[in-house]
Amino acid sequence: MAELAPGLVTIFGGSGFVGAQVARAMARRGWRIRIAVRKPALAHELRMAGDVGQVQLTLCDITKKDDVVAALQGADAAINLVGILCETAGRKFDAIHVEGSRNIAEAAAAAGVKQLVQMSALGADVNSAADYARTKGEAEQAVRAAFPSAVVVRPSVIFGSEDQFLNRFGNMAARMPVMPIIEGESRLQPVHVLDVAEAVARLTVNPQFAGETFELGGPAVWTMKQVIDYVLAETGRDRLAIALPTVAAKAVASLTQIPAAIGLTPALTVDQVKMLATDNVVSEGAKGFADLGIEPVGMKAIAEGYLWRYRNGGQYATVTA
């Protein structure tokens, strides 16, 4: 089946870590990009992701149906990348993941959008004990009910120079005398942001993938302990890594959630501790990168290019040594 002819794609959450790269991938394919975000004034640099006039920004809160309808006006394709890793006073999992996704799917169906791609996550499960994973699973169901041909993308934890994964551990290694390890034997399959963006773009323009679910993981499976050890080695930090029991981790997380009450992002939440208790790897037999003709890059090949910032001396660490 031939690819969709370049038209207008609305990217919800297009100013985020993944969204910015998806916008660039779609722009390279000649599509006009409409980035729908809550704060367009903070995303003006994305106008340079394509040619002059190719990328436009529009105000949109996906929890407001009228905003979503307006953002999809005239669109040929839509991509929903909106998601939160933790709840704050004004942003809840159910509202953002479930209701927001339902609004997008229903409006896309009504607008005659040809292709809808829904960003989910590995581990999405309506029966999960973690609210993040539960609402991601419920969002998939809501989207499929309103737009049956939607493509669902489930990536493992995503890394890249601006990630909230390795950068968080690097910052901890630079500032803390001890590195806590939570659920050290749980497995994950880190995937590079550019590989995820390329996969999303290919799924958006190829109608033959309609209704499919793709699980995206990098070429290597890591345990949490291996990730911590790698970050310590890469940053040159000699830190004592201590396994933190789940009960203790939940107790610490409950204290760090206090900032969330006033809109700040907590360092760790009880929900994240629950998610770490389960593996985050691609299911056997699931469709993934190979079906899209993409060979994902490994974490070690990329991470050293930005973890240097957490070494003693930063960019001058090697010279100092």
Steps between C-alpha positions, in 0.01 A plus 500: 500500500638841404594759758263786572573806290654778712228712655431655839579309820396619845744395770357522850785548744733582214724727708614226738812282508360252248265741324773733378674211325174367354429847359841502330448149361164597352636829364774310315224306326347822371201516735362822639518488878251639747633468853219508756625590848379674814775763488587592140708797615753258648541299181587758234837338428311214333413730211855425385430125488396538137503748215362850540129475578501120511457480879228686685399510867150502640362525851337178614410337830402143414262485795289764321303355210463829315878550503553154353239546228661829395849347498386221265322722250622408152749241629578188297678320785534538875755389759431502873820518705355665810585326824612569855733290715358625828192681620496858624224715646350589162601206280369152575562171321134432429438846354816516285540140391145371479265794445751695292569202275128433463441862399768476233377168359137608486584834339737332251228257395247780459748707297576217259866470599661222297757378753524533878804393701461466878811504719462252784770319698635154561317360799173678419237286670152583624563264794835649603553604862681811370265781399731606216490157335130454578397827338723437201317171452161666540606766250575230242151357548337844475689581179424167335130535589476838329755445220543123439774542240725700734862383532623451856870545578644362824862603559718391790679772697631760254851647517661795325694814583199671660348193665365467853662159535880496481520872571318446830742227604797706381387793709455272801848356451651848492318628810432207730753297702286186467306365201178321595396209279128421491399159363854438377417180312203639308572505126456775245586550135612864455420643158643810332268794444597533131411136437162548666435817299589327173271209585210735579554685172501178295186378676328831433556503125444129431132396502588128493578523873149615590363332812836349598691521829878542496734445793831687478808401693871551449741223399604417859316409820632662818424455867459812712820411684690478171368843401616655829841331474536626143414859593750493788771366272424745220496800735811388687320514833602265780172462683364230726199346327250365753196287424196670649222260608163566341339594832775753569482633144125559532555680832760730344281555193202596715707785646627618162144526372442802721627742228236362262231658714622844394564411136867401519639178354602254774826308469325168559141390552337193653349427159846491342618257766208275407595518132860404576373177653419363152719445194485755219603293198349413162259206502596187309351509151399866518537719193783748531793670332580205274155523342570865419847441357670686786812377680495668844819643646635384834513718811878490538548639150309816589509557875869578528433799275306675776584335833836679496323804643476319835869419527722692736613787278234446237637550149849544642494176700735315267749787495487528879560128539 
